DNA sequence: GTTCCTGCAAAAGCTTTGCAGAAGA
DNA sequence: TCTTCTGCAAAGCTTTTGCAGGAAC
């Protein structure tokens, strides 16, 4: 377990390293599945005796404000979270619902930001059919 | 008023052209402000005697399914809608909250979609400071 | 005349808030 | 020891659902 490292990272970003925050952060770094708050809640409930939804939301908001995680507006129904804070794109398959990461050239990414605007963070998001569902659907 | 034209467009897309749907569609084509459902509701309530929130949601969902409008996942709090269905980007200023449109080269846009994935729709979204707020903030 | 839509009310879902007890510095 | 966080419960918000009356074809 690299929890000691995670605690150090949290401290370095001005976030008090509580067990719950470390657990949430660790989960997001380990699972690149862009989980919802509820998904994280259910997953951590299995590992830890008590873990309330409020704490999940508190931790996620705290981590997001510290730029340790990112909020991804992929689903209109619920917030999704991503432990990867680098510039990258997301692809959601409308057939299987899976969300895929894909890398984007940082230079190209930044070049898309309009002149005069100071882009702090970028999101690229495609919807369509993933390779598996294309062949399945014909 | 080009409402006759709007009605024809709705019909052409298999959407029964009711007054409410025309009003919602017209509002989105006229106001490029990416309004939320609630914003549209309040705006149309001033023009029309009765207009329920349910109808707003029904109309928006119907129009979105017909590809006449787009749902923009800009705000985590609420859905935003856009009458411009062409490929373009959005910039949200974290200072003033304004959402700006900017054009994106369609060829560049499509080239960003990863190989093997069939992207039906793309969204490019930046967060940061708009020109006005940059100078205001220093 | 039949089908589909509107609109009111209520419910459903995710997320936030208030406050007492506990963990962290 | 003092500040901050956790966690339970309840509220807040946007959005959806059910059903009767009405509009569109």
PDB file of C-alpha atoms (C1' of nucleotides) in Angstrom:
ATOM      1  CA  UNK A   1       0.000   0.000   0.000  1.00  0.00           C
ATOM      2  CA  UNK A   2       1.185   3.421  -0.937  1.00  0.00           C
ATOM      3  CA  UNK A   3      -1.156   5.085   1.489  1.00  0.00           C
ATOM      4  CA  UNK A   4       1.742   6.852   3.151  1.00  0.00           C
ATOM      5  CA  UNK A   5       2.515   8.447  -0.179  1.00  0.00           C
ATOM      6  CA  UNK A   6      -1.081   9.389  -0.713  1.00  0.00           C
ATOM      7  CA  UNK A   7      -1.177  11.008   2.708  1.00  0.00           C
ATOM      8  CA  UNK A   8       1.893  13.011   1.789  1.00  0.00           C
ATOM      9  CA  UNK A   9       0.300  14.097  -1.472  1.00  0.00           C
ATOM     10  CA  UNK A  10      -2.817  15.241   0.317  1.00  0.00           C
ATOM     11  CA  UNK A  11      -0.779  17.166   2.869  1.00  0.00           C
ATOM     12  CA  UNK A  12       1.268  18.765   0.112  1.00  0.00           C
ATOM     13  CA  UNK A  13      -1.961  20.064  -1.391  1.00  0.00           C
ATOM     14  CA  UNK A  14      -3.222  21.431   1.879  1.00  0.00           C
ATOM     15  CA  UNK A  15      -5.692  18.634   2.436  1.00  0.00           C
ATOM     16  CA  UNK A  16      -5.743  16.975   5.814  1.00  0.00           C
ATOM     17  CA  UNK A  17      -5.048  13.302   5.120  1.00  0.00           C
ATOM     18  CA  UNK A  18      -7.875  11.481   6.819  1.00  0.00           C
ATOM     19  CA  UNK A  19      -8.424   7.784   6.278  1.00  0.00           C
ATOM     20  CA  UNK A  20     -11.602   8.421   4.320  1.00  0.00           C
ATOM     21  CA  UNK A  21     -10.018  10.909   1.937  1.00  0.00           C
ATOM     22  CA  UNK A  22      -7.078   8.603   1.375  1.00  0.00           C
ATOM     23  CA  UNK A  23      -9.466   5.761   0.640  1.00  0.00           C
ATOM     24  CA  UNK A  24     -11.432   7.834  -1.865  1.00  0.00           C
ATOM     25  CA  UNK A  25      -8.274   9.152  -3.499  1.00  0.00           C
ATOM     26  CA  UNK A  26      -6.766   5.683  -3.638  1.00  0.00           C
ATOM     27  CA  UNK A  27      -9.914   4.297  -5.195  1.00  0.00           C
ATOM     28  CA  UNK A  28      -9.888   6.913  -7.943  1.00  0.00           C
ATOM     29  CA  UNK A  29      -6.210   6.356  -8.665  1.00  0.00           C
ATOM     30  CA  UNK A  30      -6.695   2.605  -8.812  1.00  0.00           C
ATOM     31  CA  UNK A  31      -9.951   2.433 -10.708  1.00  0.00           C
ATOM     32  CA  UNK A  32      -9.913   4.339 -13.971  1.00  0.00           C
ATOM     33  CA  UNK A  33     -13.617   3.762 -14.466  1.00  0.00           C
ATOM     34  CA  UNK A  34     -14.869   7.312 -13.778  1.00  0.00           C
ATOM     35  CA  UNK A  35     -17.087   6.125 -10.967  1.00  0.00           C
ATOM     36  CA  UNK A  36     -20.020   8.052  -9.630  1.00  0.00           C
ATOM     37  CA  UNK A  37     -20.201   9.054  -5.995  1.00  0.00           C
ATOM     38  CA  UNK A  38     -22.592   6.209  -5.376  1.00  0.00           C
ATOM     39  CA  UNK A  39     -20.265   3.678  -6.992  1.00  0.00           C
ATOM     40  CA  UNK A  40     -17.413   4.798  -4.775  1.00  0.00           C
ATOM     41  CA  UNK A  41     -19.689   4.670  -1.772  1.00  0.00           C
ATOM     42  CA  UNK A  42     -20.729   1.072  -2.369  1.00  0.00           C
ATOM     43  CA  UNK A  43     -17.177  -0.021  -3.158  1.00  0.00           C
ATOM     44  CA  UNK A  44     -15.693   1.519  -0.026  1.00  0.00           C
ATOM     45  CA  UNK A  45     -18.506   0.252   2.158  1.00  0.00           C
ATOM     46  CA  UNK A  46     -17.287  -3.239   1.434  1.00  0.00           C
ATOM     47  CA  UNK A  47     -13.759  -2.406   2.548  1.00  0.00           C
ATOM     48  CA  UNK A  48     -14.450  -0.194   5.509  1.00  0.00           C
ATOM     49  CA  UNK A  49     -16.967  -0.759   8.279  1.00  0.00           C
ATOM     50  CA  UNK A  50     -18.581   2.660   8.146  1.00  0.00           C
ATOM     51  CA  UNK A  51     -18.514   5.169   5.380  1.00  0.00           C
ATOM     52  CA  UNK A  52     -21.313   7.601   4.805  1.00  0.00           C
ATOM     53  CA  UNK A  53     -22.369   9.182   1.548  1.00  0.00           C
ATOM     54  CA  UNK A  54     -21.814  12.597   3.053  1.00  0.00           C
ATOM     55  CA  UNK A  55     -18.171  11.775   3.582  1.00  0.00           C
ATOM     56  CA  UNK A  56     -17.846  10.646  -0.015  1.00  0.00           C
ATOM     57  CA  UNK A  57     -19.205  13.929  -1.264  1.00  0.00           C
ATOM     58  CA  UNK A  58     -17.108  15.921   1.194  1.00  0.00           C
ATOM     59  CA  UNK A  59     -13.960  14.088   0.218  1.00  0.00           C
ATOM     60  CA  UNK A  60     -14.634  14.342  -3.497  1.00  0.00           C
ATOM     61  CA  UNK A  61     -15.301  18.060  -3.310  1.00  0.00           C
ATOM     62  CA  UNK A  62     -12.217  18.629  -1.218  1.00  0.00           C
ATOM     63  CA  UNK A  63     -10.022  16.613  -3.564  1.00  0.00           C
ATOM     64  CA  UNK A  64     -11.491  18.336  -6.606  1.00  0.00           C
ATOM     65  CA  UNK A  65     -10.823  21.779  -5.142  1.00  0.00           C
ATOM     66  CA  UNK A  66      -7.239  20.750  -4.489  1.00  0.00           C
ATOM     67  CA  UNK A  67      -6.934  19.678  -8.143  1.00  0.00           C
ATOM     68  CA  UNK A  68      -6.127  16.122  -7.087  1.00  0.00           C
ATOM     69  CA  UNK A  69      -9.062  14.693  -8.977  1.00  0.00           C
ATOM     70  CA  UNK A  70     -11.350  15.936 -11.733  1.00  0.00           C
ATOM     71  CA  UNK A  71     -15.076  16.145 -12.043  1.00  0.00           C
ATOM     72  CA  UNK A  72     -16.183  14.789 -15.400  1.00  0.00           C
ATOM     73  CA  UNK A  73     -19.556  15.910 -16.697  1.00  0.00           C
ATOM     74  CA  UNK A  74     -20.188  12.822 -18.740  1.00  0.00           C
ATOM     75  CA  UNK A  75     -23.521  11.700 -17.470  1.00  0.00           C
ATOM     76  CA  UNK A  76     -26.435  14.085 -17.110  1.00  0.00           C
ATOM     77  CA  UNK A  77     -27.762  11.947 -14.277  1.00  0.00           C
ATOM     78  CA  UNK A  78     -24.844  12.066 -11.901  1.00  0.00           C
ATOM     79  CA  UNK A  79     -21.368  13.439 -11.395  1.00  0.00           C
ATOM     80  CA  UNK A  80     -18.462  11.282 -12.437  1.00  0.00           C
ATOM     81  CA  UNK A  81     -14.977  11.529 -10.986  1.00  0.00           C
ATOM     82  CA  UNK A  82     -11.570  10.889 -12.457  1.00  0.00           C
ATOM     83  CA  UNK A  83      -8.262  10.413 -10.694  1.00  0.00           C
ATOM     84  CA  UNK A  84      -6.379  11.356 -13.856  1.00  0.00           C
ATOM     85  CA  UNK A  85      -5.993  15.136 -13.877  1.00  0.00           C
ATOM     86  CA  UNK A  86      -3.973  15.307 -17.055  1.00  0.00           C
ATOM     87  CA  UNK A  87      -5.499  16.459 -20.340  1.00  0.00           C
ATOM     88  CA  UNK A  88      -7.237  13.518 -21.915  1.00  0.00           C
ATOM     89  CA  UNK A  89     -10.488  12.704 -23.635  1.00  0.00           C
ATOM     90  CA  UNK A  90     -13.452  10.534 -22.781  1.00  0.00           C
ATOM     91  CA  UNK A  91     -15.549   8.374 -25.009  1.00  0.00           C
ATOM     92  CA  UNK A  92     -18.908   7.070 -23.878  1.00  0.00           C
ATOM     93  CA  UNK A  93     -20.457   4.205 -25.780  1.00  0.00           C
ATOM     94  CA  UNK A  94     -24.184   4.733 -26.096  1.00  0.00           C
ATOM     95  CA  UNK A  95     -24.642   1.006 -26.541  1.00  0.00           C
ATOM     96  CA  UNK A  96     -22.805  -0.559 -23.605  1.00  0.00           C
ATOM     97  CA  UNK A  97     -22.502   2.601 -21.502  1.00  0.00           C
ATOM     98  CA  UNK A  98     -18.789   2.082 -20.974  1.00  0.00           C
ATOM     99  CA  UNK A  99     -16.567   5.138 -20.669  1.00  0.00           C
ATOM    100  CA  UNK A 100     -13.123   4.976 -22.270  1.00  0.00           C
ATOM    101  CA  UNK A 101     -10.108   7.193 -21.791  1.00  0.00           C
ATOM    102  CA  UNK A 102      -8.010   8.253 -24.715  1.00  0.00           C
ATOM    103  CA  UNK A 103      -4.954  10.436 -24.835  1.00  0.00           C
ATOM    104  CA  UNK A 104      -4.879  13.771 -26.570  1.00  0.00           C
ATOM    105  CA  UNK A 105      -1.818  15.659 -27.695  1.00  0.00           C
ATOM    106  CA  UNK A 106      -1.519  18.470 -25.109  1.00  0.00           C
ATOM    107  CA  UNK A 107      -0.344  20.898 -27.778  1.00  0.00           C
ATOM    108  CA  UNK A 108      -3.337  20.139 -29.966  1.00  0.00           C
ATOM    109  CA  UNK A 109      -5.610  20.346 -26.980  1.00  0.00           C
ATOM    110  CA  UNK A 110      -4.385  23.779 -25.980  1.00  0.00           C
ATOM    111  CA  UNK A 111      -4.502  25.021 -29.544  1.00  0.00           C
ATOM    112  CA  UNK A 112      -8.244  24.444 -29.539  1.00  0.00           C
ATOM    113  CA  UNK A 113      -8.800  26.964 -26.779  1.00  0.00           C
ATOM    114  CA  UNK A 114      -9.946  30.216 -28.395  1.00  0.00           C
ATOM    115  CA  UNK A 115      -7.674  33.248 -28.492  1.00  0.00           C
ATOM    116  CA  UNK A 116      -8.010  35.600 -25.590  1.00  0.00           C
ATOM    117  CA  UNK A 117      -9.492  32.973 -23.314  1.00  0.00           C
ATOM    118  CA  UNK A 118      -7.425  31.552 -20.488  1.00  0.00           C
ATOM    119  CA  UNK A 119      -8.304  27.877 -20.363  1.00  0.00           C
ATOM    120  CA  UNK A 120      -7.457  26.344 -17.023  1.00  0.00           C
ATOM    121  CA  UNK A 121      -8.946  22.968 -17.735  1.00  0.00           C
ATOM    122  CA  UNK A 122     -10.201  21.232 -20.818  1.00  0.00           C
ATOM    123  CA  UNK A 123     -12.571  18.411 -21.500  1.00  0.00           C
ATOM    124  CA  UNK A 124     -12.998  16.505 -24.716  1.00  0.00           C
ATOM    125  CA  UNK A 125     -15.889  14.147 -24.867  1.00  0.00           C
ATOM    126  CA  UNK A 126     -17.256  11.949 -27.609  1.00  0.00           C
ATOM    127  CA  UNK A 127     -20.408   9.886 -27.719  1.00  0.00           C
ATOM    128  CA  UNK A 128     -20.917   6.995 -30.091  1.00  0.00           C
ATOM    129  CA  UNK A 129     -20.128   3.326 -30.479  1.00  0.00           C
ATOM    130  CA  UNK A 130     -17.046   1.599 -29.153  1.00  0.00           C
ATOM    131  CA  UNK A 131     -15.225  -0.956 -31.335  1.00  0.00           C
ATOM    132  CA  UNK A 132     -16.871  -3.887 -29.616  1.00  0.00           C
ATOM    133  CA  UNK A 133     -20.388  -2.560 -29.991  1.00  0.00           C
ATOM    134  CA  UNK A 134     -19.817  -1.571 -33.616  1.00  0.00           C
ATOM    135  CA  UNK A 135     -19.087  -5.155 -34.596  1.00  0.00           C
ATOM    136  CA  UNK A 136     -21.856  -6.444 -32.356  1.00  0.00           C
ATOM    137  CA  UNK A 137     -24.395  -4.058 -33.850  1.00  0.00           C
ATOM    138  CA  UNK A 138     -23.198  -4.706 -37.356  1.00  0.00           C
TER     139      UNK A 138
ATOM    140  CA  UNK B   1     -41.829  35.116 -36.984  1.00  0.00           C
ATOM    141  CA  UNK B   2     -40.545  32.089 -38.791  1.00  0.00           C
ATOM    142  CA  UNK B   3     -42.709  29.764 -36.782  1.00  0.00           C
ATOM    143  CA  UNK B   4     -44.115  28.262 -39.950  1.00  0.00           C
ATOM    144  CA  UNK B   5     -40.630  27.265 -40.910  1.00  0.00           C
ATOM    145  CA  UNK B   6     -39.938  25.850 -37.479  1.00  0.00           C
ATOM    146  CA  UNK B   7     -43.112  23.793 -37.688  1.00  0.00           C
ATOM    147  CA  UNK B   8     -41.945  22.430 -41.033  1.00  0.00           C
ATOM    148  CA  UNK B   9     -38.560  21.555 -39.570  1.00  0.00           C
ATOM    149  CA  UNK B  10     -40.174  19.707 -36.693  1.00  0.00           C
ATOM    150  CA  UNK B  11     -42.441  17.809 -39.045  1.00  0.00           C
ATOM    151  CA  UNK B  12     -39.516  16.914 -41.265  1.00  0.00           C
ATOM    152  CA  UNK B  13     -37.825  15.338 -38.258  1.00  0.00           C
ATOM    153  CA  UNK B  14     -40.877  13.354 -37.274  1.00  0.00           C
ATOM    154  CA  UNK B  15     -41.787  15.648 -34.406  1.00  0.00           C
ATOM    155  CA  UNK B  16     -45.374  16.806 -34.168  1.00  0.00           C
ATOM    156  CA  UNK B  17     -45.204  20.604 -34.298  1.00  0.00           C
ATOM    157  CA  UNK B  18     -47.087  21.718 -31.236  1.00  0.00           C
ATOM    158  CA  UNK B  19     -47.030  25.345 -30.124  1.00  0.00           C
ATOM    159  CA  UNK B  20     -45.011  24.485 -27.038  1.00  0.00           C
ATOM    160  CA  UNK B  21     -42.313  22.620 -28.938  1.00  0.00           C
ATOM    161  CA  UNK B  22     -42.072  25.404 -31.478  1.00  0.00           C
ATOM    162  CA  UNK B  23     -41.727  27.908 -28.671  1.00  0.00           C
ATOM    163  CA  UNK B  24     -38.958  25.910 -27.002  1.00  0.00           C
ATOM    164  CA  UNK B  25     -37.181  25.329 -30.307  1.00  0.00           C
ATOM    165  CA  UNK B  26     -37.511  28.988 -31.247  1.00  0.00           C
ATOM    166  CA  UNK B  27     -36.131  30.057 -27.901  1.00  0.00           C
ATOM    167  CA  UNK B  28     -33.064  27.865 -28.290  1.00  0.00           C
ATOM    168  CA  UNK B  29     -32.450  29.071 -31.833  1.00  0.00           C
ATOM    169  CA  UNK B  30     -32.801  32.686 -30.773  1.00  0.00           C
ATOM    170  CA  UNK B  31     -30.911  32.611 -27.501  1.00  0.00           C
ATOM    171  CA  UNK B  32     -27.432  31.179 -27.781  1.00  0.00           C
ATOM    172  CA  UNK B  33     -27.007  31.252 -24.039  1.00  0.00           C
ATOM    173  CA  UNK B  34     -27.211  27.496 -23.355  1.00  0.00           C
ATOM    174  CA  UNK B  35     -30.140  27.928 -21.016  1.00  0.00           C
ATOM    175  CA  UNK B  36     -31.190  25.416 -18.434  1.00  0.00           C
ATOM    176  CA  UNK B  37     -34.652  23.918 -18.445  1.00  0.00           C
ATOM    177  CA  UNK B  38     -35.630  26.255 -15.654  1.00  0.00           C
ATOM    178  CA  UNK B  39     -34.371  29.305 -17.535  1.00  0.00           C
ATOM    179  CA  UNK B  40     -36.446  28.350 -20.561  1.00  0.00           C
ATOM    180  CA  UNK B  41     -39.408  27.742 -18.332  1.00  0.00           C
ATOM    181  CA  UNK B  42     -39.278  31.178 -16.756  1.00  0.00           C
ATOM    182  CA  UNK B  43     -38.660  32.886 -20.085  1.00  0.00           C
ATOM    183  CA  UNK B  44     -41.570  31.207 -21.836  1.00  0.00           C
ATOM    184  CA  UNK B  45     -43.897  31.719 -18.894  1.00  0.00           C
ATOM    185  CA  UNK B  46     -43.635  35.418 -19.554  1.00  0.00           C
ATOM    186  CA  UNK B  47     -44.652  35.015 -23.191  1.00  0.00           C
ATOM    187  CA  UNK B  48     -47.274  32.345 -22.890  1.00  0.00           C
ATOM    188  CA  UNK B  49     -50.109  32.142 -20.391  1.00  0.00           C
ATOM    189  CA  UNK B  50     -49.492  28.563 -19.296  1.00  0.00           C
ATOM    190  CA  UNK B  51     -46.412  26.474 -19.719  1.00  0.00           C
ATOM    191  CA  UNK B  52     -45.525  23.747 -17.317  1.00  0.00           C
ATOM    192  CA  UNK B  53     -42.083  22.477 -16.448  1.00  0.00           C
ATOM    193  CA  UNK B  54     -43.131  19.021 -17.542  1.00  0.00           C
ATOM    194  CA  UNK B  55     -43.781  20.284 -21.040  1.00  0.00           C
ATOM    195  CA  UNK B  56     -40.374  21.939 -21.128  1.00  0.00           C
ATOM    196  CA  UNK B  57     -38.702  18.670 -20.274  1.00  0.00           C
ATOM    197  CA  UNK B  58     -40.889  16.724 -22.673  1.00  0.00           C
ATOM    198  CA  UNK B  59     -40.182  19.134 -25.503  1.00  0.00           C
ATOM    199  CA  UNK B  60     -36.466  19.284 -24.811  1.00  0.00           C
ATOM    200  CA  UNK B  61     -36.156  15.514 -24.710  1.00  0.00           C
ATOM    201  CA  UNK B  62     -38.171  15.135 -27.882  1.00  0.00           C
ATOM    202  CA  UNK B  63     -36.123  17.764 -29.712  1.00  0.00           C
ATOM    203  CA  UNK B  64     -32.873  16.259 -28.476  1.00  0.00           C
ATOM    204  CA  UNK B  65     -33.858  12.797 -29.664  1.00  0.00           C
ATOM    205  CA  UNK B  66     -34.675  14.251 -33.075  1.00  0.00           C
ATOM    206  CA  UNK B  67     -31.197  15.827 -33.161  1.00  0.00           C
ATOM    207  CA  UNK B  68     -32.710  19.291 -33.434  1.00  0.00           C
ATOM    208  CA  UNK B  69     -31.018  20.501 -30.273  1.00  0.00           C
ATOM    209  CA  UNK B  70     -28.112  19.308 -28.168  1.00  0.00           C
ATOM    210  CA  UNK B  71     -27.758  18.581 -24.494  1.00  0.00           C
ATOM    211  CA  UNK B  72     -24.607  20.175 -23.147  1.00  0.00           C
ATOM    212  CA  UNK B  73     -23.159  18.723 -19.964  1.00  0.00           C
ATOM    213  CA  UNK B  74     -21.510  21.910 -18.837  1.00  0.00           C
ATOM    214  CA  UNK B  75     -22.895  22.354 -15.390  1.00  0.00           C
ATOM    215  CA  UNK B  76     -22.936  19.527 -12.878  1.00  0.00           C
ATOM    216  CA  UNK B  77     -26.018  21.076 -11.299  1.00  0.00           C
ATOM    217  CA  UNK B  78     -28.382  21.076 -14.233  1.00  0.00           C
ATOM    218  CA  UNK B  79     -28.696  20.191 -17.894  1.00  0.00           C
ATOM    219  CA  UNK B  80     -27.994  22.886 -20.437  1.00  0.00           C
ATOM    220  CA  UNK B  81     -29.429  22.974 -23.935  1.00  0.00           C
ATOM    221  CA  UNK B  82     -28.072  24.313 -27.185  1.00  0.00           C
ATOM    222  CA  UNK B  83     -29.905  25.037 -30.429  1.00  0.00           C
ATOM    223  CA  UNK B  84     -26.658  24.822 -32.374  1.00  0.00           C
ATOM    224  CA  UNK B  85     -26.140  21.184 -33.320  1.00  0.00           C
ATOM    225  CA  UNK B  86     -22.974  21.743 -35.318  1.00  0.00           C
ATOM    226  CA  UNK B  87     -19.574  20.812 -33.937  1.00  0.00           C
ATOM    227  CA  UNK B  88     -18.394  23.646 -31.747  1.00  0.00           C
ATOM    228  CA  UNK B  89     -16.790  24.186 -28.391  1.00  0.00           C
ATOM    229  CA  UNK B  90     -17.918  25.773 -25.162  1.00  0.00           C
ATOM    230  CA  UNK B  91     -15.985  27.903 -22.739  1.00  0.00           C
ATOM    231  CA  UNK B  92     -17.254  28.544 -19.248  1.00  0.00           C
ATOM    232  CA  UNK B  93     -15.770  31.390 -17.295  1.00  0.00           C
ATOM    233  CA  UNK B  94     -15.344  30.380 -13.665  1.00  0.00           C
ATOM    234  CA  UNK B  95     -15.424  34.039 -12.681  1.00  0.00           C
ATOM    235  CA  UNK B  96     -18.559  35.414 -14.314  1.00  0.00           C
ATOM    236  CA  UNK B  97     -20.194  32.068 -15.074  1.00  0.00           C
ATOM    237  CA  UNK B  98     -20.825  33.029 -18.685  1.00  0.00           C
ATOM    238  CA  UNK B  99     -20.723  30.305 -21.324  1.00  0.00           C
ATOM    239  CA  UNK B 100     -19.182  31.200 -24.677  1.00  0.00           C
ATOM    240  CA  UNK B 101     -19.367  29.405 -27.994  1.00  0.00           C
ATOM    241  CA  UNK B 102     -16.345  29.047 -30.194  1.00  0.00           C
ATOM    242  CA  UNK B 103     -15.953  27.367 -33.526  1.00  0.00           C
ATOM    243  CA  UNK B 104     -13.799  24.315 -34.043  1.00  0.00           C
ATOM    244  CA  UNK B 105     -12.469  23.047 -37.335  1.00  0.00           C
ATOM    245  CA  UNK B 106     -14.638  19.989 -38.028  1.00  0.00           C
ATOM    246  CA  UNK B 107     -11.700  18.118 -39.528  1.00  0.00           C
ATOM    247  CA  UNK B 108      -9.591  18.760 -36.439  1.00  0.00           C
ATOM    248  CA  UNK B 109     -12.505  17.840 -34.236  1.00  0.00           C
ATOM    249  CA  UNK B 110     -13.031  14.497 -35.922  1.00  0.00           C
ATOM    250  CA  UNK B 111      -9.332  13.763 -35.930  1.00  0.00           C
ATOM    251  CA  UNK B 112      -9.391  13.806 -32.149  1.00  0.00           C
ATOM    252  CA  UNK B 113     -11.750  10.863 -31.969  1.00  0.00           C
ATOM    253  CA  UNK B 114      -9.676   7.759 -31.244  1.00  0.00           C
ATOM    254  CA  UNK B 115      -9.169   5.116 -33.918  1.00  0.00           C
ATOM    255  CA  UNK B 116     -11.694   2.332 -33.942  1.00  0.00           C
ATOM    256  CA  UNK B 117     -14.309   4.391 -32.140  1.00  0.00           C
ATOM    257  CA  UNK B 118     -17.316   5.660 -34.022  1.00  0.00           C
ATOM    258  CA  UNK B 119     -17.977   9.131 -32.637  1.00  0.00           C
ATOM    259  CA  UNK B 120     -21.495  10.275 -33.326  1.00  0.00           C
ATOM    260  CA  UNK B 121     -21.257  13.479 -31.385  1.00  0.00           C
ATOM    261  CA  UNK B 122     -18.430  15.442 -29.869  1.00  0.00           C
ATOM    262  CA  UNK B 123     -18.120  17.992 -27.120  1.00  0.00           C
ATOM    263  CA  UNK B 124     -15.194  20.245 -26.424  1.00  0.00           C
ATOM    264  CA  UNK B 125     -15.335  22.165 -23.219  1.00  0.00           C
ATOM    265  CA  UNK B 126     -12.916  24.522 -21.524  1.00  0.00           C
ATOM    266  CA  UNK B 127     -13.056  26.102 -18.114  1.00  0.00           C
ATOM    267  CA  UNK B 128     -11.104  29.190 -17.183  1.00  0.00           C
ATOM    268  CA  UNK B 129     -11.226  32.960 -17.426  1.00  0.00           C
ATOM    269  CA  UNK B 130     -12.818  34.906 -20.239  1.00  0.00           C
ATOM    270  CA  UNK B 131     -11.035  37.967 -21.658  1.00  0.00           C
ATOM    271  CA  UNK B 132     -13.127  40.372 -19.619  1.00  0.00           C
ATOM    272  CA  UNK B 133     -12.541  38.607 -16.327  1.00  0.00           C
ATOM    273  CA  UNK B 134      -8.807  38.246 -17.002  1.00  0.00           C
ATOM    274  CA  UNK B 135      -8.366  41.999 -17.211  1.00  0.00           C
ATOM    275  CA  UNK B 136     -10.763  42.556 -14.325  1.00  0.00           C
ATOM    276  CA  UNK B 137      -8.908  40.070 -12.125  1.00  0.00           C
ATOM    277  CA  UNK B 138      -5.537  41.408 -13.164  1.00  0.00           C
TER     278      UNK B 138
ATOM    279  C1'  DG C   1     -62.531  10.192 -34.469  1.00  0.00           C
ATOM    280  C1'  DT C   2     -58.134   8.565 -32.940  1.00  0.00           C
ATOM    281  C1'  DT C   3     -53.696   9.325 -31.471  1.00  0.00           C
ATOM    282  C1'  DC C   4     -50.507  11.849 -29.151  1.00  0.00           C
ATOM    283  C1'  DC C   5     -49.384  15.818 -26.200  1.00  0.00           C
ATOM    284  C1'  DT C   6     -50.006  18.984 -22.383  1.00  0.00           C
ATOM    285  C1'  DG C   7     -50.109  20.070 -17.548  1.00  0.00           C
ATOM    286  C1'  DC C   8     -50.939  19.429 -12.620  1.00  0.00           C
ATOM    287  C1'  DA C   9     -49.445  16.946  -8.708  1.00  0.00           C
ATOM    288  C1'  DA C  10     -46.535  13.880  -6.520  1.00  0.00           C
ATOM    289  C1'  DA C  11     -42.545  11.006  -6.411  1.00  0.00           C
ATOM    290  C1'  DA C  12     -37.784   9.723  -7.453  1.00  0.00           C
ATOM    291  C1'  DG C  13     -32.994  10.486  -7.591  1.00  0.00           C
ATOM    292  C1'  DC C  14     -28.606  12.792  -6.498  1.00  0.00           C
ATOM    293  C1'  DT C  15     -26.507  16.178  -3.645  1.00  0.00           C
ATOM    294  C1'  DT C  16     -26.199  19.515   0.158  1.00  0.00           C
ATOM    295  C1'  DT C  17     -26.898  21.257   4.893  1.00  0.00           C
ATOM    296  C1'  DG C  18     -26.993  21.205  10.385  1.00  0.00           C
ATOM    297  C1'  DC C  19     -25.323  19.537  14.265  1.00  0.00           C
ATOM    298  C1'  DA C  20     -23.146  16.214  17.786  1.00  0.00           C
ATOM    299  C1'  DG C  21     -19.303  13.153  18.355  1.00  0.00           C
ATOM    300  C1'  DA C  22     -14.648  11.745  16.897  1.00  0.00           C
ATOM    301  C1'  DA C  23     -10.257  12.007  14.617  1.00  0.00           C
ATOM    302  C1'  DG C  24      -6.187  14.690  13.351  1.00  0.00           C
ATOM    303  C1'  DA C  25      -2.319  18.505  14.219  1.00  0.00           C
TER     304       DA C  25
ATOM    305  C1'  DT D   1      -6.236  21.054  23.503  1.00  0.00           C
ATOM    306  C1'  DC D   2      -8.251  23.096  19.495  1.00  0.00           C
ATOM    307  C1'  DT D   3      -9.430  22.822  14.962  1.00  0.00           C
ATOM    308  C1'  DT D   4     -11.319  20.179  11.505  1.00  0.00           C
ATOM    309  C1'  DC D   5     -13.698  16.170   9.763  1.00  0.00           C
ATOM    310  C1'  DT D   6     -17.037  12.446   9.949  1.00  0.00           C
ATOM    311  C1'  DG D   7     -21.685  10.669   9.881  1.00  0.00           C
ATOM    312  C1'  DC D   8     -26.641  10.511  10.605  1.00  0.00           C
ATOM    313  C1'  DA D   9     -30.900  12.564   9.360  1.00  0.00           C
ATOM    314  C1'  DA D  10     -33.518  15.619   6.796  1.00  0.00           C
ATOM    315  C1'  DA D  11     -34.075  18.992   3.328  1.00  0.00           C
ATOM    316  C1'  DG D  12     -33.123  20.940  -1.347  1.00  0.00           C
ATOM    317  C1'  DC D  13     -32.961  20.708  -6.096  1.00  0.00           C
ATOM    318  C1'  DT D  14     -33.616  19.043 -10.754  1.00  0.00           C
ATOM    319  C1'  DT D  15     -35.959  15.715 -13.281  1.00  0.00           C
ATOM    320  C1'  DT D  16     -39.319  11.941 -14.034  1.00  0.00           C
ATOM    321  C1'  DT D  17     -43.827   9.546 -13.710  1.00  0.00           C
ATOM    322  C1'  DG D  18     -49.294   8.909 -13.751  1.00  0.00           C
ATOM    323  C1'  DC D  19     -53.369  10.306 -15.276  1.00  0.00           C
ATOM    324  C1'  DA D  20     -57.271  13.425 -17.086  1.00  0.00           C
ATOM    325  C1'  DG D  21     -58.295  17.014 -20.440  1.00  0.00           C
ATOM    326  C1'  DG D  22     -57.075  18.984 -24.865  1.00  0.00           C
ATOM    327  C1'  DA D  23     -54.751  19.734 -29.264  1.00  0.00           C
ATOM    328  C1'  DA D  24     -53.040  17.857 -33.702  1.00  0.00           C
ATOM    329  C1'  DC D  25     -53.691  14.846 -37.750  1.00  0.00           C
TER     330       DC D  25
END
